[in-house]
Coordinates of N, CA and C in Angstrom, one line a residue:
X1 N 51.7 -72.1 41.4 CA 50.2 -71.2 41.0 C 49.5 -71.0 40.0
X2 N 50.2 -70.0 39.3 CA 50.0 -69.2 38.2 C 49.1 -68.7 38.3
X3 N 47.7 -68.4 38.6 CA 46.1 -68.7 37.9 C 46.0 -67.3 38.8
X4 N 45.6 -66.0 38.4 CA 45.0 -64.8 39.0 C 43.7 -65.0 39.6
X5 N 43.5 -64.8 41.3 CA 42.5 -65.3 41.9 C 41.6 -63.7 42.2
X6 N 40.7 -64.1 42.2 CA 38.8 -63.3 42.7 C 38.4 -63.7 43.5
X7 N 37.6 -63.2 44.0 CA 36.0 -63.1 44.3 C 35.3 -62.4 44.4
X8 N 33.8 -62.4 45.0 CA 32.9 -62.2 44.5 C 31.8 -62.2 46.1
X9 N 32.6 -60.5 46.5 CA 31.6 -60.4 47.6 C 30.0 -60.3 47.4
X10 N 29.4 -61.3 47.8 CA 27.6 -61.9 47.8 C 26.9 -61.0 48.6
X11 N 25.9 -59.7 48.1 CA 25.4 -58.9 49.3 C 23.8 -60.1 49.7
X12 N 23.7 -60.5 47.9 CA 21.8 -60.8 48.0 C 22.2 -62.0 48.4
X13 N 20.3 -63.0 49.0 CA 20.1 -64.3 49.5 C 19.9 -64.9 47.8
X14 N 20.7 -66.2 47.3 CA 19.9 -66.2 46.8 C 18.7 -67.3 46.3
X15 N 17.7 -66.4 45.4 CA 16.3 -66.8 45.5 C 16.7 -68.4 44.8
X16 N 16.0 -69.6 45.4 CA 16.1 -70.4 44.3 C 15.7 -70.8 42.8
X17 N 15.2 -69.8 41.8 CA 15.5 -70.1 41.3 C 17.2 -69.5 40.6
X18 N 17.4 -68.5 40.9 CA 18.3 -69.0 39.9 C 19.5 -69.6 40.4
X19 N 19.5 -70.2 41.9 CA 20.5 -71.2 42.3 C 20.5 -72.5 41.2
X20 N 19.3 -72.7 41.2 CA 18.5 -74.0 39.8 C 18.9 -73.6 38.4
X21 N 18.8 -72.5 38.2 CA 19.3 -72.2 36.9 C 20.6 -71.1 36.5
X22 N 21.5 -71.3 37.4 CA 21.8 -70.4 36.8 C 23.7 -71.3 38.1
X23 N 23.2 -71.2 39.2 CA 23.8 -71.9 40.9 C 24.2 -70.8 40.8
X24 N 23.4 -69.6 41.9 CA 23.7 -69.2 42.3 C 23.9 -66.8 41.9
X25 N 23.4 -66.6 42.1 CA 24.5 -64.5 41.7 C 25.6 -65.5 41.9
X26 N 26.6 -66.1 42.3 CA 28.1 -66.4 42.1 C 28.2 -66.6 40.5
X27 N 27.9 -68.1 40.4 CA 27.9 -68.2 38.7 C 26.9 -67.4 38.1
X28 N 26.5 -66.8 38.2 CA 26.3 -66.1 37.0 C 27.4 -64.9 37.0
X29 N 28.5 -64.1 38.1 CA 29.2 -63.8 37.8 C 30.3 -64.4 37.6
X30 N 30.2 -65.5 37.8 CA 31.7 -66.6 37.2 C 31.4 -66.8 35.6
X31 N 30.4 -67.1 35.5 CA 30.4 -67.3 34.3 C 30.2 -66.2 33.0
X32 N 30.0 -65.0 33.2 CA 30.7 -63.2 33.2 C 31.8 -62.9 32.8
X33 N 32.6 -62.9 33.7 CA 33.6 -63.1 34.0 C 35.2 -63.3 34.7
X34 N 34.4 -65.5 34.9 CA 35.9 -66.5 34.8 C 36.0 -66.6 32.6
X35 N 37.4 -66.4 33.5 CA 38.8 -67.0 32.4 C 39.5 -68.4 32.7
X36 N 40.3 -69.3 32.0 CA 41.0 -69.8 31.7 C 41.8 -69.9 33.3
X37 N 42.3 -71.2 33.9 CA 43.2 -70.6 34.6 C 43.2 -69.7 36.2
X38 N 41.7 -70.2 35.7 CA 41.4 -68.8 37.8 C 41.0 -69.4 39.0
X39 N 41.3 -68.6 39.7 CA 40.3 -68.9 40.9 C 39.8 -68.0 40.9
X40 N 38.4 -68.7 41.1 CA 37.5 -67.5 41.7 C 37.1 -68.5 43.3
X41 N 35.8 -68.0 43.9 CA 35.6 -68.0 46.2 C 34.5 -66.7 45.4
X42 N 33.1 -67.4 46.6 CA 32.4 -66.2 47.4 C 32.7 -66.3 49.0
X43 N 32.3 -65.0 49.2 CA 32.2 -64.6 50.5 C 30.5 -64.1 50.4
X44 N 29.9 -64.5 51.0 CA 28.1 -64.8 51.2 C 28.4 -63.0 52.6
X45 N 29.1 -62.6 51.7 CA 29.2 -60.9 53.3 C 27.9 -60.7 54.2
X46 N 26.9 -61.0 53.7 CA 25.8 -60.7 53.8 C 25.2 -61.6 54.9
X47 N 25.9 -63.0 55.3 CA 25.5 -64.0 55.8 C 27.3 -63.2 56.9
X48 N 27.5 -62.5 57.2 CA 29.2 -62.7 57.9 C 29.9 -62.9 57.3
X49 N 30.3 -63.7 56.3 CA 31.4 -64.4 55.7 C 32.7 -63.3 55.1
X50 N 33.3 -63.2 55.9 CA 34.5 -61.8 54.8 C 35.3 -62.5 55.3
X51 N 36.3 -62.3 54.1 CA 37.8 -62.6 54.2 C 38.8 -62.0 54.8
X52 N 39.6 -62.8 55.0 CA 40.1 -62.6 56.3 C 41.4 -62.1 55.6
X53 N 42.7 -61.2 56.8 CA 43.9 -60.5 55.9 C 44.6 -61.3 55.1
X54 N 45.0 -62.6 55.1 CA 45.8 -63.5 54.6 C 45.1 -63.7 53.5
X55 N 43.6 -64.2 53.2 CA 42.5 -64.0 51.9 C 43.1 -63.2 51.6
X56 N 42.8 -61.9 51.9 CA 42.6 -60.4 51.2 C 44.2 -60.1 50.0
X57 N 45.2 -60.3 51.2 CA 47.1 -60.6 51.1 C 47.1 -61.2 48.9
X58 N 46.0 -62.2 48.8 CA 45.7 -63.4 48.0 C 45.2 -63.0 46.7
X59 N 44.5 -62.2 47.1 CA 43.2 -61.6 46.5 C 43.6 -60.6 44.9
X60 N 43.8 -60.8 44.1 CA 43.9 -60.2 43.0 C 43.3 -59.2 42.3
X61 N 41.7 -59.4 43.0 CA 40.6 -58.7 42.5 C 39.3 -58.9 43.4
X62 N 38.1 -58.1 43.1 CA 37.0 -57.5 44.3 C 35.8 -57.2 42.9
X63 N 34.6 -58.9 43.6 CA 33.1 -58.2 42.4 C 32.0 -57.9 43.8
X64 N 31.6 -56.9 43.7 CA 30.5 -56.7 44.9 C 29.7 -56.9 43.6
X65 N 27.9 -57.2 44.2 CA 27.0 -58.1 44.2 C 25.6 -57.1 44.3
X66 N 24.5 -57.1 43.4 CA 24.0 -56.6 44.0 C 23.2 -56.8 45.2
X67 N 22.3 -56.0 45.9 CA 22.0 -56.5 47.5 C 19.7 -56.2 47.9
X68 N 19.1 -57.0 48.3 CA 18.2 -56.7 48.8 C 18.6 -55.2 49.8
X69 N 19.8 -54.9 50.5 CA 19.3 -54.2 51.6 C 19.5 -52.9 50.6
X70 N 20.1 -51.7 51.2 CA 20.0 -50.3 51.4 C 21.6 -50.1 51.2
X71 N 22.1 -49.4 50.4 CA 22.8 -49.6 50.5 C 24.4 -48.1 51.4
X72 N 22.8 -47.7 52.7 CA 23.0 -46.7 53.4 C 22.5 -46.8 54.3
X73 N 21.5 -48.4 54.6 CA 21.9 -48.7 55.3 C 23.1 -48.8 56.5
X74 N 22.3 -49.2 58.3 CA 23.9 -49.5 59.0 C 23.4 -51.1 59.6
X75 N 23.4 -51.9 58.5 CA 23.3 -53.5 58.8 C 24.6 -53.6 59.4
X76 N 24.5 -54.6 60.3 CA 25.8 -54.8 61.4 C 26.8 -55.5 59.4
X77 N 27.0 -55.8 59.0 CA 27.9 -56.6 57.8 C 28.6 -55.0 56.9
X78 N 26.9 -54.6 57.1 CA 27.3 -53.5 55.8 C 28.1 -52.8 56.0
X79 N 28.4 -52.6 57.9 CA 29.4 -51.5 58.1 C 30.5 -52.4 57.9
X80 N 30.8 -53.8 58.8 CA 32.2 -54.3 58.0 C 32.2 -54.1 56.4
X81 N 31.2 -54.1 55.2 CA 32.0 -53.8 54.1 C 32.0 -52.8 54.2
X82 N 32.0 -51.9 54.7 CA 32.2 -50.6 54.2 C 33.8 -50.9 54.6
X83 N 34.4 -51.4 56.0 CA 35.6 -51.4 56.8 C 36.4 -52.3 55.4
X84 N 35.7 -53.0 55.1 CA 36.6 -53.9 54.0 C 36.8 -52.9 53.0
X85 N 36.6 -52.3 51.9 CA 36.5 -51.4 50.7 C 37.4 -50.6 51.4
X86 N 37.2 -49.2 52.6 CA 37.9 -49.1 52.5 C 39.3 -49.7 52.3
X87 N 39.4 -50.7 53.3 CA 40.9 -51.7 53.3 C 41.4 -52.3 51.7
X88 N 41.1 -52.8 51.2 CA 40.8 -52.5 49.4 C 41.6 -51.3 49.4
X89 N 40.9 -50.2 49.1 CA 41.0 -49.1 48.9 C 42.3 -48.4 49.1
X90 N 42.7 -48.7 49.8 CA 43.7 -48.1 51.3 C 45.3 -49.6 49.9
X91 N 44.7 -50.2 50.1 CA 45.5 -51.7 48.8 C 45.9 -51.2 48.2
X92 N 44.9 -50.5 47.1 CA 44.7 -50.4 46.4 C 44.6 -51.8 45.2
X93 N 43.2 -52.9 45.5 CA 42.7 -54.0 44.9 C 41.7 -53.3 43.8
X94 N 41.9 -54.6 43.2 CA 40.7 -53.4 41.8 C 39.7 -54.1 42.4
X95 N 38.7 -53.4 42.6 CA 37.3 -53.7 43.1 C 35.9 -52.9 41.8
X96 N 35.5 -53.8 41.6 CA 34.2 -53.1 40.2 C 32.9 -53.8 41.4
X97 N 32.0 -52.9 41.4 CA 30.5 -52.4 42.1 C 29.7 -53.1 41.6
X98 N 28.3 -53.9 41.5 CA 27.4 -53.8 41.0 C 26.2 -53.6 41.2
X99 N 25.7 -52.6 40.3 CA 24.0 -52.2 41.5 C 24.6 -51.7 42.8
X100 N 23.9 -52.6 43.7 CA 23.9 -51.6 45.6 C 25.8 -52.1 45.7
X101 N 26.2 -52.7 45.1 CA 27.9 -52.9 45.0 C 28.5 -51.0 45.0
X102 N 28.2 -50.7 43.6 CA 28.7 -49.1 42.7 C 27.8 -48.3 44.2
X103 N 26.7 -48.4 45.2 CA 26.1 -47.4 45.8 C 27.5 -47.4 47.0
X104 N 27.8 -48.9 47.5 CA 28.2 -48.5 48.5 C 29.7 -48.5 48.8
X105 N 30.1 -48.9 47.5 CA 31.9 -48.1 47.4 C 32.1 -46.8 46.9
X106 N 30.3 -46.0 46.8 CA 30.4 -44.8 46.2 C 30.0 -44.2 48.0
X107 N 29.8 -45.1 49.4 CA 29.9 -44.1 50.2 C 31.0 -44.7 51.4
X108 N 31.4 -45.7 50.5 CA 33.0 -45.5 51.9 C 33.7 -45.2 51.4
X109 N 33.2 -44.5 49.8 CA 34.7 -43.6 48.9 C 34.4 -42.0 50.4
X110 N 33.8 -42.0 50.3 CA 33.4 -40.8 50.5 C 31.9 -39.9 50.1
X111 N 31.6 -41.5 49.0 CA 30.0 -40.4 48.9 C 28.7 -40.4 48.9
X112 N 28.1 -39.8 48.9 CA 25.8 -39.9 49.5 C 25.6 -40.7 48.6
X113 N 24.7 -41.8 49.7 CA 23.8 -42.3 48.2 C 22.6 -42.4 49.1
X114 N 21.8 -43.0 47.8 CA 19.8 -42.6 48.7 C 19.3 -43.2 47.5
X115 N 17.4 -43.1 48.5 CA 16.5 -43.4 47.4 C 16.6 -42.9 45.9
X116 N 16.1 -42.6 44.6 CA 16.3 -41.5 43.5 C 14.8 -41.0 44.1
X117 N 15.3 -40.2 43.4 CA 14.6 -38.9 43.4 C 13.3 -39.7 42.8
X118 N 13.6 -40.6 41.1 CA 12.2 -41.0 40.0 C 12.1 -41.5 40.4
X119 N 12.4 -42.8 42.0 CA 11.6 -43.7 42.1 C 12.9 -44.8 41.3
X120 N 11.8 -46.7 41.8 CA 12.5 -47.8 40.5 C 13.4 -47.4 39.2
X121 N 14.0 -48.0 39.1 CA 14.7 -48.0 37.7 C 14.5 -49.2 37.5
X122 N 13.9 -49.7 36.4 CA 13.8 -51.7 36.0 C 14.0 -51.5 34.5
X123 N 14.3 -52.6 33.9 CA 14.1 -52.4 32.5 C 15.2 -51.9 31.7
X124 N 15.1 -52.2 30.5 CA 16.9 -51.6 29.2 C 16.9 -51.3 29.7
X125 N 17.5 -50.5 29.5 CA 17.7 -48.2 29.2 C 20.1 -48.5 28.7
X126 N 19.5 -47.4 28.0 CA 20.8 -46.7 27.9 C 21.4 -46.0 27.9
X127 N 22.9 -45.9 28.0 CA 23.8 -45.8 29.0 C 24.3 -45.4 27.9
X128 N 24.8 -43.7 28.4 CA 25.7 -43.0 27.7 C 27.4 -43.5 27.9
X129 N 28.3 -43.8 27.4 CA 29.6 -43.2 28.3 C 30.2 -41.9 27.9
X130 N 31.4 -41.5 28.7 CA 32.0 -40.3 28.7 C 33.3 -40.4 27.5
X131 N 32.9 -39.4 26.7 CA 33.7 -40.0 25.2 C 35.4 -38.8 26.1
X132 N 35.2 -38.9 26.9 CA 36.8 -38.0 27.1 C 36.9 -39.1 28.6
X133 N 36.8 -39.6 29.4 CA 37.0 -40.9 30.0 C 38.1 -42.0 29.2
X134 N 38.9 -41.7 29.2 CA 40.5 -42.7 28.7 C 40.0 -43.7 28.7
X135 N 39.6 -44.9 29.5 CA 39.2 -45.6 29.9 C 38.6 -46.5 28.9
X136 N 37.1 -45.9 27.8 CA 37.3 -46.7 26.9 C 37.3 -46.5 25.1
X137 N 38.1 -45.7 25.1 CA 38.8 -45.4 23.6 C 39.5 -46.5 23.6
X138 N 40.6 -47.1 24.0 CA 41.6 -48.3 23.8 C 40.1 -49.8 23.6
X139 N 38.7 -49.3 24.2 CA 37.9 -50.7 23.8 C 37.6 -50.8 22.3
X140 N 38.1 -49.7 22.3 CA 37.1 -49.8 20.8 C 34.9 -49.5 21.2
X141 N 33.8 -49.3 22.1 CA 33.1 -49.6 22.3 C 31.9 -48.6 22.1
X142 N 31.0 -48.8 21.5 CA 29.9 -47.6 21.7 C 29.9 -46.6 22.6
X143 N 29.0 -45.6 22.1 CA 29.1 -44.8 23.4 C 28.6 -44.1 24.3
X144 N 27.1 -45.3 23.6 CA 25.8 -45.7 24.1 C 25.6 -47.0 24.3
X145 N 25.6 -48.0 25.3 CA 25.1 -49.3 25.6 C 24.0 -49.6 25.9
X146 N 23.1 -50.8 25.7 CA 22.0 -51.0 26.5 C 22.2 -51.6 27.6
X147 N 21.8 -51.4 29.4 CA 22.1 -52.4 30.1 C 21.1 -52.6 30.9
X148 N 20.7 -54.0 31.5 CA 19.6 -54.5 32.5 C 19.8 -53.5 33.7
X149 N 18.9 -53.2 34.2 CA 18.4 -52.4 35.3 C 17.8 -52.7 36.7
X150 N 18.1 -52.6 38.1 CA 16.7 -52.7 38.3 C 17.2 -52.8 40.4
X151 N 17.0 -50.7 40.4 CA 17.4 -50.3 41.1 C 16.2 -49.4 42.0
X152 N 15.7 -48.7 42.8 CA 15.2 -47.4 43.6 C 16.8 -46.4 44.8
X153 N 17.8 -47.3 44.3 CA 18.8 -45.9 45.0 C 19.7 -45.9 43.8
X154 N 20.8 -45.2 44.6 CA 21.7 -44.3 43.4 C 22.2 -43.4 44.5
X155 N 23.8 -43.9 43.9 CA 25.0 -42.9 44.3 C 24.0 -41.1 44.0
X156 N 24.4 -40.9 45.2 CA 23.4 -39.2 45.1 C 24.4 -38.2 44.8
X157 N 25.2 -38.6 45.0 CA 26.6 -37.1 45.3 C 27.8 -38.8 45.2
X158 N 28.9 -37.6 44.0 CA 30.4 -38.9 43.8 C 31.1 -38.6 45.2
X159 N 31.6 -39.9 45.3 CA 32.9 -39.4 46.7 C 35.0 -38.7 46.1
X160 N 34.7 -38.0 47.0 CA 35.8 -36.5 46.3 C 36.9 -37.3 45.0
X161 N 36.8 -37.1 44.4 CA 38.4 -37.8 43.3 C 38.0 -38.4 42.3
X162 N 36.9 -39.0 42.4 CA 36.2 -40.0 41.3 C 35.5 -39.0 40.1
X163 N 35.2 -40.5 39.4 CA 35.3 -39.3 38.2 C 33.9 -39.9 37.4
X164 N 33.1 -39.8 37.0 CA 31.5 -40.3 36.2 C 31.8 -40.4 35.3
X165 N 32.2 -42.2 34.7 CA 32.6 -42.6 33.6 C 31.5 -42.6 32.3
X166 N 29.8 -42.6 33.4 CA 28.9 -43.0 32.4 C 27.1 -42.8 33.0
X167 N 27.1 -41.9 32.6 CA 25.3 -42.0 33.3 C 23.9 -41.7 32.0
X168 N 22.8 -41.6 32.5 CA 21.2 -41.7 31.4 C 20.5 -41.0 31.2
X169 N 19.2 -41.1 30.8 CA 18.3 -40.0 31.2 C 17.9 -40.1 32.4
X170 N 18.0 -41.3 33.1 CA 17.2 -41.8 34.6 C 17.4 -41.5 36.4
X171 N 20.0 -41.4 35.7 CA 20.5 -41.7 36.5 C 21.2 -41.0 36.6
X172 N 22.2 -39.7 37.7 CA 23.2 -39.1 36.9 C 24.8 -39.9 37.0
X173 N 24.5 -41.0 37.6 CA 26.0 -41.5 37.5 C 25.5 -43.0 37.6
X174 N 25.6 -43.1 36.9 CA 25.5 -44.7 36.3 C 26.9 -45.6 36.1
X175 N 27.8 -44.2 35.9 CA 29.2 -45.4 37.1 C 30.3 -44.4 37.5
X176 N 31.2 -45.1 37.7 CA 32.4 -43.6 38.1 C 33.5 -44.7 38.4
X177 N 34.8 -43.7 38.0 CA 36.0 -44.7 38.1 C 36.5 -43.6 40.2
X178 N 37.3 -44.5 40.7 CA 38.2 -43.7 41.5 C 39.9 -44.3 41.3
X179 N 40.7 -43.6 40.8 CA 42.1 -43.9 40.6 C 42.1 -45.3 39.9
X180 N 42.8 -45.7 39.6 CA 42.6 -47.5 37.9 C 42.4 -48.9 39.2
X181 N 41.6 -48.8 40.2 CA 41.3 -49.9 40.6 C 40.2 -49.5 41.5
X182 N 39.5 -48.5 41.1 CA 38.1 -49.5 41.8 C 36.9 -48.6 40.6
X183 N 35.8 -49.7 40.6 CA 35.2 -49.5 39.1 C 33.0 -49.2 39.5
X184 N 33.1 -48.4 39.6 CA 31.2 -48.5 40.4 C 29.8 -48.9 39.1
X185 N 29.7 -49.8 38.6 CA 28.2 -49.5 37.5 C 26.7 -49.8 37.6
X186 N 25.6 -49.1 38.3 CA 24.8 -49.1 38.8 C 23.8 -50.2 38.0
X187 N 23.8 -50.3 36.9 CA 22.9 -51.0 36.0 C 23.4 -52.5 36.4
X188 N 23.1 -54.2 35.7 CA 23.5 -55.5 36.0 C 24.7 -56.3 34.8
X189 N 25.2 -56.1 34.4 CA 25.9 -57.1 33.1 C 25.9 -57.9 32.8
X190 N 26.1 -58.5 34.6 CA 25.8 -59.9 34.3 C 24.9 -60.4 33.9
X191 N 23.7 -59.2 34.4 CA 22.1 -60.0 34.8 C 21.4 -60.8 32.9
X192 N 20.7 -61.7 32.4 CA 20.3 -62.2 31.5 C 18.7 -61.1 31.9
X193 N 18.3 -61.3 31.0 CA 16.3 -60.6 30.4 C 15.8 -61.9 31.7
X194 N 16.2 -63.3 31.2 CA 15.5 -63.7 32.2 C 15.6 -64.1 33.4
X195 N 16.9 -63.0 34.3 CA 16.7 -63.3 35.5 C 15.7 -62.2 36.0
X196 N 15.5 -60.4 35.1 CA 15.3 -59.7 35.6 C 13.9 -60.1 35.4
X197 N 13.7 -60.8 34.3 CA 11.9 -61.0 34.8 C 11.1 -61.9 36.0
X198 N 12.1 -62.7 36.7 CA 11.9 -63.9 37.2 C 12.5 -62.1 38.4
X199 N 13.2 -61.3 38.2 CA 13.5 -60.6 39.5 C 12.2 -59.5 39.6
X200 N 11.1 -59.6 38.8 CA 10.0 -58.0 38.7 C 9.2 -59.5 39.6
X201 N 9.3 -60.6 39.1 CA 7.8 -61.9 39.9 C 8.4 -61.0 41.3
X202 N 9.6 -61.4 41.9 CA 9.7 -61.4 43.4 C 9.2 -60.0 43.6
X203 N 9.9 -59.6 43.1 CA 9.2 -57.6 43.9 C 7.9 -57.3 44.1
X204 N 6.8 -58.2 43.2 CA 5.6 -58.0 42.7 C 5.3 -58.8 44.0
X205 N 5.9 -59.9 44.5 CA 5.1 -60.7 45.2 C 5.8 -60.1 46.4
X206 N 6.0 -59.4 46.3 CA 6.6 -58.7 48.1 C 6.6 -57.6 48.4
X207 N 5.6 -57.3 47.1 CA 5.0 -55.7 48.1 C 5.7 -54.6 47.7
X208 N 6.4 -54.7 46.7 CA 8.0 -54.4 46.7 C 7.1 -53.0 45.4
X209 N 7.1 -53.4 44.0 CA 5.9 -53.1 43.6 C 5.0 -53.0 42.7
X210 N 4.2 -52.0 42.0 CA 3.0 -52.2 42.1 C 2.7 -53.1 40.4
X211 N 1.4 -53.9 39.7 CA 1.0 -54.6 39.7 C 1.1 -54.1 37.5
X212 N 0.4 -52.8 37.5 CA 0.3 -51.8 36.8 C 1.4 -51.8 35.9
X213 N 3.2 -51.2 37.4 CA 4.2 -50.6 36.4 C 4.3 -52.2 36.2
X214 N 5.0 -53.7 37.0 CA 5.1 -55.0 37.4 C 5.6 -55.1 34.9
X215 N 3.9 -55.7 34.8 CA 3.7 -55.3 34.3 C 3.9 -54.0 32.6
X216 N 3.8 -53.3 32.6 CA 4.7 -53.0 32.2 C 5.8 -52.2 31.2
X217 N 7.0 -52.8 32.6 CA 8.2 -53.6 32.3 C 8.3 -54.5 31.9
X218 N 7.7 -55.7 32.3 CA 7.7 -56.7 31.8 C 7.6 -56.9 30.2
X219 N 7.0 -55.6 29.6 CA 5.8 -55.8 28.3 C 7.0 -54.8 27.7
X220 N 8.4 -53.8 27.9 CA 8.7 -53.1 27.1 C 10.0 -54.3 27.0
X221 N 10.5 -55.5 28.1 CA 11.8 -56.0 28.7 C 11.8 -56.8 27.0
X222 N 11.0 -57.3 26.8 CA 11.6 -58.0 25.4 C 11.9 -57.5 24.4
X223 N 11.4 -56.1 24.3 CA 12.3 -55.1 22.8 C 13.5 -54.9 22.9
X224 N 14.2 -55.0 23.1 CA 15.6 -54.1 23.5 C 16.3 -55.5 23.8
X225 N 17.3 -55.7 23.2 CA 18.4 -56.5 24.2 C 19.5 -55.5 24.7
X226 N 20.1 -56.0 26.2 CA 20.7 -55.5 26.6 C 22.3 -56.0 25.5
X227 N 23.3 -55.4 25.7 CA 24.1 -54.8 25.3 C 25.1 -56.8 26.3
X228 N 25.2 -57.3 26.4 CA 26.5 -57.9 27.1 C 27.5 -58.1 26.8
X229 N 27.9 -58.6 25.6 CA 28.9 -58.9 24.9 C 29.8 -57.1 25.7
X230 N 29.7 -56.7 24.7 CA 30.6 -55.2 25.8 C 30.8 -55.2 26.6
X231 N 29.2 -55.2 27.8 CA 28.8 -54.9 29.0 C 30.6 -55.5 30.0
X232 N 30.2 -57.2 29.2 CA 32.3 -57.9 29.6 C 32.8 -57.7 29.4
X233 N 32.9 -57.2 28.2 CA 35.0 -57.0 27.8 C 35.1 -55.3 28.6
X234 N 34.3 -55.0 29.2 CA 34.6 -53.3 29.8 C 34.8 -54.2 31.2
X235 N 33.8 -54.9 31.8 CA 33.8 -55.6 33.3 C 35.1 -56.4 33.3
X236 N 35.9 -57.3 32.0 CA 36.7 -57.7 32.3 C 38.4 -56.8 31.9
X237 N 38.1 -56.1 31.3 CA 39.2 -55.6 31.3 C 39.9 -55.1 32.0
X238 N 38.1 -54.2 32.8 CA 38.7 -53.4 33.7 C 39.3 -54.3 35.4
X239 N 38.5 -55.2 35.7 CA 39.4 -56.1 36.7 C 40.3 -57.1 36.3
X240 N 41.1 -56.6 35.2 CA 42.0 -57.1 34.7 C 43.1 -56.5 35.1
X241 N 42.9 -55.6 34.2 CA 44.0 -55.2 34.0 C 44.4 -54.0 32.7
X242 N 43.8 -54.1 31.5 CA 44.2 -53.7 30.7 C 42.5 -52.4 30.6
X243 N 42.1 -51.6 31.6 CA 41.6 -50.8 31.1 C 41.6 -49.4 32.0

């Protein structure tokens, strides 16, 4: 047996483009986080596919993805996911939430999520990591990191006992920790700029953003690079026990 087991709780529908280029969002996460000797599974929770108790017991860590849905919504699968996350917290399982995943963790643990007062945040943003947080010092990661963002919701109120470990000019809770087993990141450490540009087009096609805004953010994306290696190191260290 040996190797550790992880799973991705997939909260989004894969676009044809991401399927073709990256093997879906599952492929994107595996590319960032998987290491030699590990097993990675996917549960398409947005389609009602959840791990059973036996499978949960065997898994060492869980990653919750982004989604087109609202974390403050009450769709059947979202309510089921909230129950699963409460169970994982009680079991002290390692859980990493990204974007929607970060928000749904905030909600499951007793915080509040909702639309951001300042609207969409799309592009590469500077994130300030908390110097008081003991979690970063061992990793020798800089105090500011660039990160791809694509969201209009946010964690508005922190769960009790949670700690804000990063913020930006746009969003007060960019990252939080809850105990040693749960961490949420509002941005997308797993995204490439290519995925972001493709997403901007999708949002435009769905009339979720204005053409002028799409043009503006696309123009800015080319100018800065996200610190993908540092985020990868941070996420892997958290999930696998070093952080």
